[in-house]
Every structure is written in C-alpha cells, then in structure tokens.
GROMACS .gro file of C-alpha atoms in nm:
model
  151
    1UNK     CA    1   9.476  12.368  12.434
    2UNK     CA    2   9.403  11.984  12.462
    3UNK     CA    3   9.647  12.024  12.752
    4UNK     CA    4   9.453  12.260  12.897
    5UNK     CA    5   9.124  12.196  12.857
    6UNK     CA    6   9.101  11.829  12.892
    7UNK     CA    7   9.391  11.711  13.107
    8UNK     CA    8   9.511  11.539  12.844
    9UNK     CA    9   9.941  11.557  12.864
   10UNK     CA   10  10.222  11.417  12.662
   11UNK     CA   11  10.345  11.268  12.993
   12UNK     CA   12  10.012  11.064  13.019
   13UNK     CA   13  10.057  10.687  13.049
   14UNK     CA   14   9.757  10.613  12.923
   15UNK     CA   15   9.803  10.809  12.624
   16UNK     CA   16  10.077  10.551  12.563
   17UNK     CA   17   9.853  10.269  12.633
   18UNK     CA   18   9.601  10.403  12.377
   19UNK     CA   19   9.759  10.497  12.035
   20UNK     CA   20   9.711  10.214  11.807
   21UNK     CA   21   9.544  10.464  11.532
   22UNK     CA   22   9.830  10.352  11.251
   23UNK     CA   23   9.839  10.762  11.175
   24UNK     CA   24  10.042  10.791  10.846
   25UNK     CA   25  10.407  10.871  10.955
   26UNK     CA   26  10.772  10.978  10.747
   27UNK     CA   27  10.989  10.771  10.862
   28UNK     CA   28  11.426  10.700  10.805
   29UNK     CA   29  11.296  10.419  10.534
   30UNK     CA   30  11.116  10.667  10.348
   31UNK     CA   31  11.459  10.844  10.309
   32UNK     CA   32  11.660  11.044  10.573
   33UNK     CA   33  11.773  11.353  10.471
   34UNK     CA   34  12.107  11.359  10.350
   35UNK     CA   35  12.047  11.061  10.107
   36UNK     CA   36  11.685  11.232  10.020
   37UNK     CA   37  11.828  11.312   9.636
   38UNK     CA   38  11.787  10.918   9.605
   39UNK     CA   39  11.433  10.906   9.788
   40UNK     CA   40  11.303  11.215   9.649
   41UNK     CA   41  10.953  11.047   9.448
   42UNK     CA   42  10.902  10.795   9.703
   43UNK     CA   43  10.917  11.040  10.018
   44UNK     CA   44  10.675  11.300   9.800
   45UNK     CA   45  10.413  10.994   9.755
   46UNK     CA   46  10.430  10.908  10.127
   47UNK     CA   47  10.387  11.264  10.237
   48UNK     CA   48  10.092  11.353   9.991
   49UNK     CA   49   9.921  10.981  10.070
   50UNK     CA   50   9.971  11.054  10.465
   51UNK     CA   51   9.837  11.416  10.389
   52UNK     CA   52   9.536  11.275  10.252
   53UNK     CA   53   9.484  11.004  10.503
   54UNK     CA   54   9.494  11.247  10.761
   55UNK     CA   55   9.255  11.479  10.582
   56UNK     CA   56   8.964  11.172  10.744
   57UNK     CA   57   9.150  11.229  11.062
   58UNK     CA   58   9.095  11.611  11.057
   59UNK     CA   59   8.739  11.589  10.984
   60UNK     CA   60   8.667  11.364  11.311
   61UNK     CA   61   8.867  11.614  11.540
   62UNK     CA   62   8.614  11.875  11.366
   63UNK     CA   63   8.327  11.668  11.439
   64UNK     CA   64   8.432  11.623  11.830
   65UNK     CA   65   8.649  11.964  11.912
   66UNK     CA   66   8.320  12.144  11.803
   67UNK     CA   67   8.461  12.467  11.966
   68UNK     CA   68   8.745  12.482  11.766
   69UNK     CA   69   8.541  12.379  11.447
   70UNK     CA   70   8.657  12.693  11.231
   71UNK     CA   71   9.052  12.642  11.313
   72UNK     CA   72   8.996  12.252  11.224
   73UNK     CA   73   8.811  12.334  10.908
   74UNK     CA   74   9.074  12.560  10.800
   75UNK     CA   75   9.378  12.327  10.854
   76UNK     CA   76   9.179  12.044  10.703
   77UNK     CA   77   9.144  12.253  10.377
   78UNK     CA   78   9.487  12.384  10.383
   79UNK     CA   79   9.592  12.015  10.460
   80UNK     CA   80   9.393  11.913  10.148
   81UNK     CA   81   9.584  12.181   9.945
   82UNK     CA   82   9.938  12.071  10.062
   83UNK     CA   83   9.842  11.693   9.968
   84UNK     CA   84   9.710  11.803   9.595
   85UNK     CA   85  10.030  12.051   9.510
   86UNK     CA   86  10.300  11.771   9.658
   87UNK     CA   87  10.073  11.494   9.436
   88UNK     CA   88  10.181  11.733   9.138
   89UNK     CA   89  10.544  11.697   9.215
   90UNK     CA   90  10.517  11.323   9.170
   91UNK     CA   91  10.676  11.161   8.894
   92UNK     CA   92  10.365  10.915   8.870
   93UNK     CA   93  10.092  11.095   9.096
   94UNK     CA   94   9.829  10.864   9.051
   95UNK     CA   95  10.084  10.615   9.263
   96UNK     CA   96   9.986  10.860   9.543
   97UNK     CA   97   9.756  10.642   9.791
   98UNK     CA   98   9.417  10.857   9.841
   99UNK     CA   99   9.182  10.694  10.067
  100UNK     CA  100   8.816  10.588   9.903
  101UNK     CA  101   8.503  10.705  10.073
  102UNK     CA  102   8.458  10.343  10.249
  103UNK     CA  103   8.815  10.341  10.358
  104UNK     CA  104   8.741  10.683  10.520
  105UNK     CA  105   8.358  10.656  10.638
  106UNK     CA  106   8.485  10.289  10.783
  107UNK     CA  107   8.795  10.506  10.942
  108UNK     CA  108   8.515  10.755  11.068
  109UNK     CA  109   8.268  10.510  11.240
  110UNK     CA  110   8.568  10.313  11.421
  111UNK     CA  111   8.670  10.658  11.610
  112UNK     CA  112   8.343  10.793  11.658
  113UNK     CA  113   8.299  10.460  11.854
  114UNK     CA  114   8.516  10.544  12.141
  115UNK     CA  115   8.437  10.684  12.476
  116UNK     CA  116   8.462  11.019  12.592
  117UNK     CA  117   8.775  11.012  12.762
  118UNK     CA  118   8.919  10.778  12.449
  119UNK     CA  119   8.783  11.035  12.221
  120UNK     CA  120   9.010  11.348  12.417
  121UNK     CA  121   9.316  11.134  12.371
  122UNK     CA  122   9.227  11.038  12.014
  123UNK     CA  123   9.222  11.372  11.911
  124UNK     CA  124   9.528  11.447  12.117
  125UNK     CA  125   9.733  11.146  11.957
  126UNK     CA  126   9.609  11.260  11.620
  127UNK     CA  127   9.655  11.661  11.649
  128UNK     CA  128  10.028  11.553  11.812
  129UNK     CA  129  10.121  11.322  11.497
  130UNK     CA  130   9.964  11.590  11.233
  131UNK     CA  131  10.241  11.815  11.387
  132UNK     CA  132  10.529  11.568  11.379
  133UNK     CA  133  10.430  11.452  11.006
  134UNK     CA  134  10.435  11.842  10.938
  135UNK     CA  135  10.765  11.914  11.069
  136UNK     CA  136  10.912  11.684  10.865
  137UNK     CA  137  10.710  11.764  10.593
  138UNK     CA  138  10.843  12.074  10.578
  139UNK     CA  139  11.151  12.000  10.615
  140UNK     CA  140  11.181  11.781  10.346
  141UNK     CA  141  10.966  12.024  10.078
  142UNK     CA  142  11.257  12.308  10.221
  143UNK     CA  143  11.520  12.041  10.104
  144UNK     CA  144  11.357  11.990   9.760
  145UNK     CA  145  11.334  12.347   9.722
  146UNK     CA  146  11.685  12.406   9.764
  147UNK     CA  147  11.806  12.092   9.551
  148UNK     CA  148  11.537  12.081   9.248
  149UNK     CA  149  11.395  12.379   9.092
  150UNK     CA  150  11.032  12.382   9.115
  151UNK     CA  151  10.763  12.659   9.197
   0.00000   0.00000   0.00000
C-alpha cells in the first residue's frame, strides 16, 4: 500500500540514502539456524527485545498512517503479545531489553521530527524491517517448536 499510495518503492535510491533508524534486526551472530540448538536463549532475548523496541516503532506509523490506524493498532498489540510469550521462554527473561518510557518518547520525538516525504519512507523502512524481523522470527519459533517441547 505504501507502494501505492505514496510512491514510495523498494527500488528507491533515496530510500537507501535514508535508513539510519538502527531498527532491531536477527542477524547470523545471533545464531543461524542449523547451529540454533547452541543459540537458542540468546536468539529468544534478541527477538522479544527487538519485538518490544519495535512496539515504539508501531505506534509512530499509527500516529502518521492515520488511515490505516485500526490495522496498525492491531499488529502493535499482537506484536506486544508475541514479545511477552517469547520473554516467557527465556531462561532469564528479565535479561530481555524492554525499552523505558524516555528511551521510547525520546525515540518518538526524533521521528516525528522529519519531513513529510522523510516521514513516507520512515514508515516504509520500518513496516519493510517489521516484516523481515518477522520472517525470521517465525522461522526460528517453528525451529524451537520442532526441537524443544513447549506450548
């Protein structure tokens, strides 16, 4: 819809140009999948921390895609929800990182700061790295589930 609606593209250069928004991210050093027994606790506490960091991320793309405020809301929640149960599955959840109302009100007035234009691509750059940090957030919980017995 971004796509659509704002001429926004993945193919944009400035897009490029413009993501320096240090979105939370699972990457190989968190633990790739085939060694993933070994890296279990440490990639749950990296996906729950990024889960909740980009709970703050959510609620600015609700504040600025106003006419898709319900959807946002809704994935925000369920976002929320996901970052909570994988906490639980933590050996040590309180190591999970959860940002502090200054981190995230700080977070909040640096985006609302930007320009129009900036503030299609920020929600662009942030909607397309929710996705990517879901995929493999999924895929890792699917790997769990079929290697550790939990509910």
């Amino acid at each position: 819809q971004m796509c659509e609606k704002f001429t926004v593209c993945e193919n944009s250069v400035e897009i490029l140009l413009q993501n320096n928004l240090n979105l939370p991210k699972v990457t190989e050093e968190d633990g790739d999948f085939l060694t993933f027994l070994s890296f279990q606790d440490k990639c749950l506490r990296k996906i729950s921390s990024g889960l909740y960091t980009f709970k703050t991320y959510l609620r600015y793309i609700q504040e600025t895609f106003t006419s898709e405020n319900q959807n946002v809301e809704s994935l925000s929640y369920s976002t929320e929800q996901l970052a909570h149960i994988i906490r639980q599955m933590v050996i040590n959840p309180e190591e999970v990182i959860i940002p502090d109302a200054n981190s995230q009100e700080s977070l909040r007035t640096k985006l609302r700061s930007s320009k129009n234009w900036i503030e299609k691509i920020t929600t662009h750059l942030i909607l397309r790295d929710f996705t990517s940090f879901m995929e493999k957030t999924v895929r890792a919980v699917r790997y769990l589930k079929n290697t550790r017995s939990f509910s």
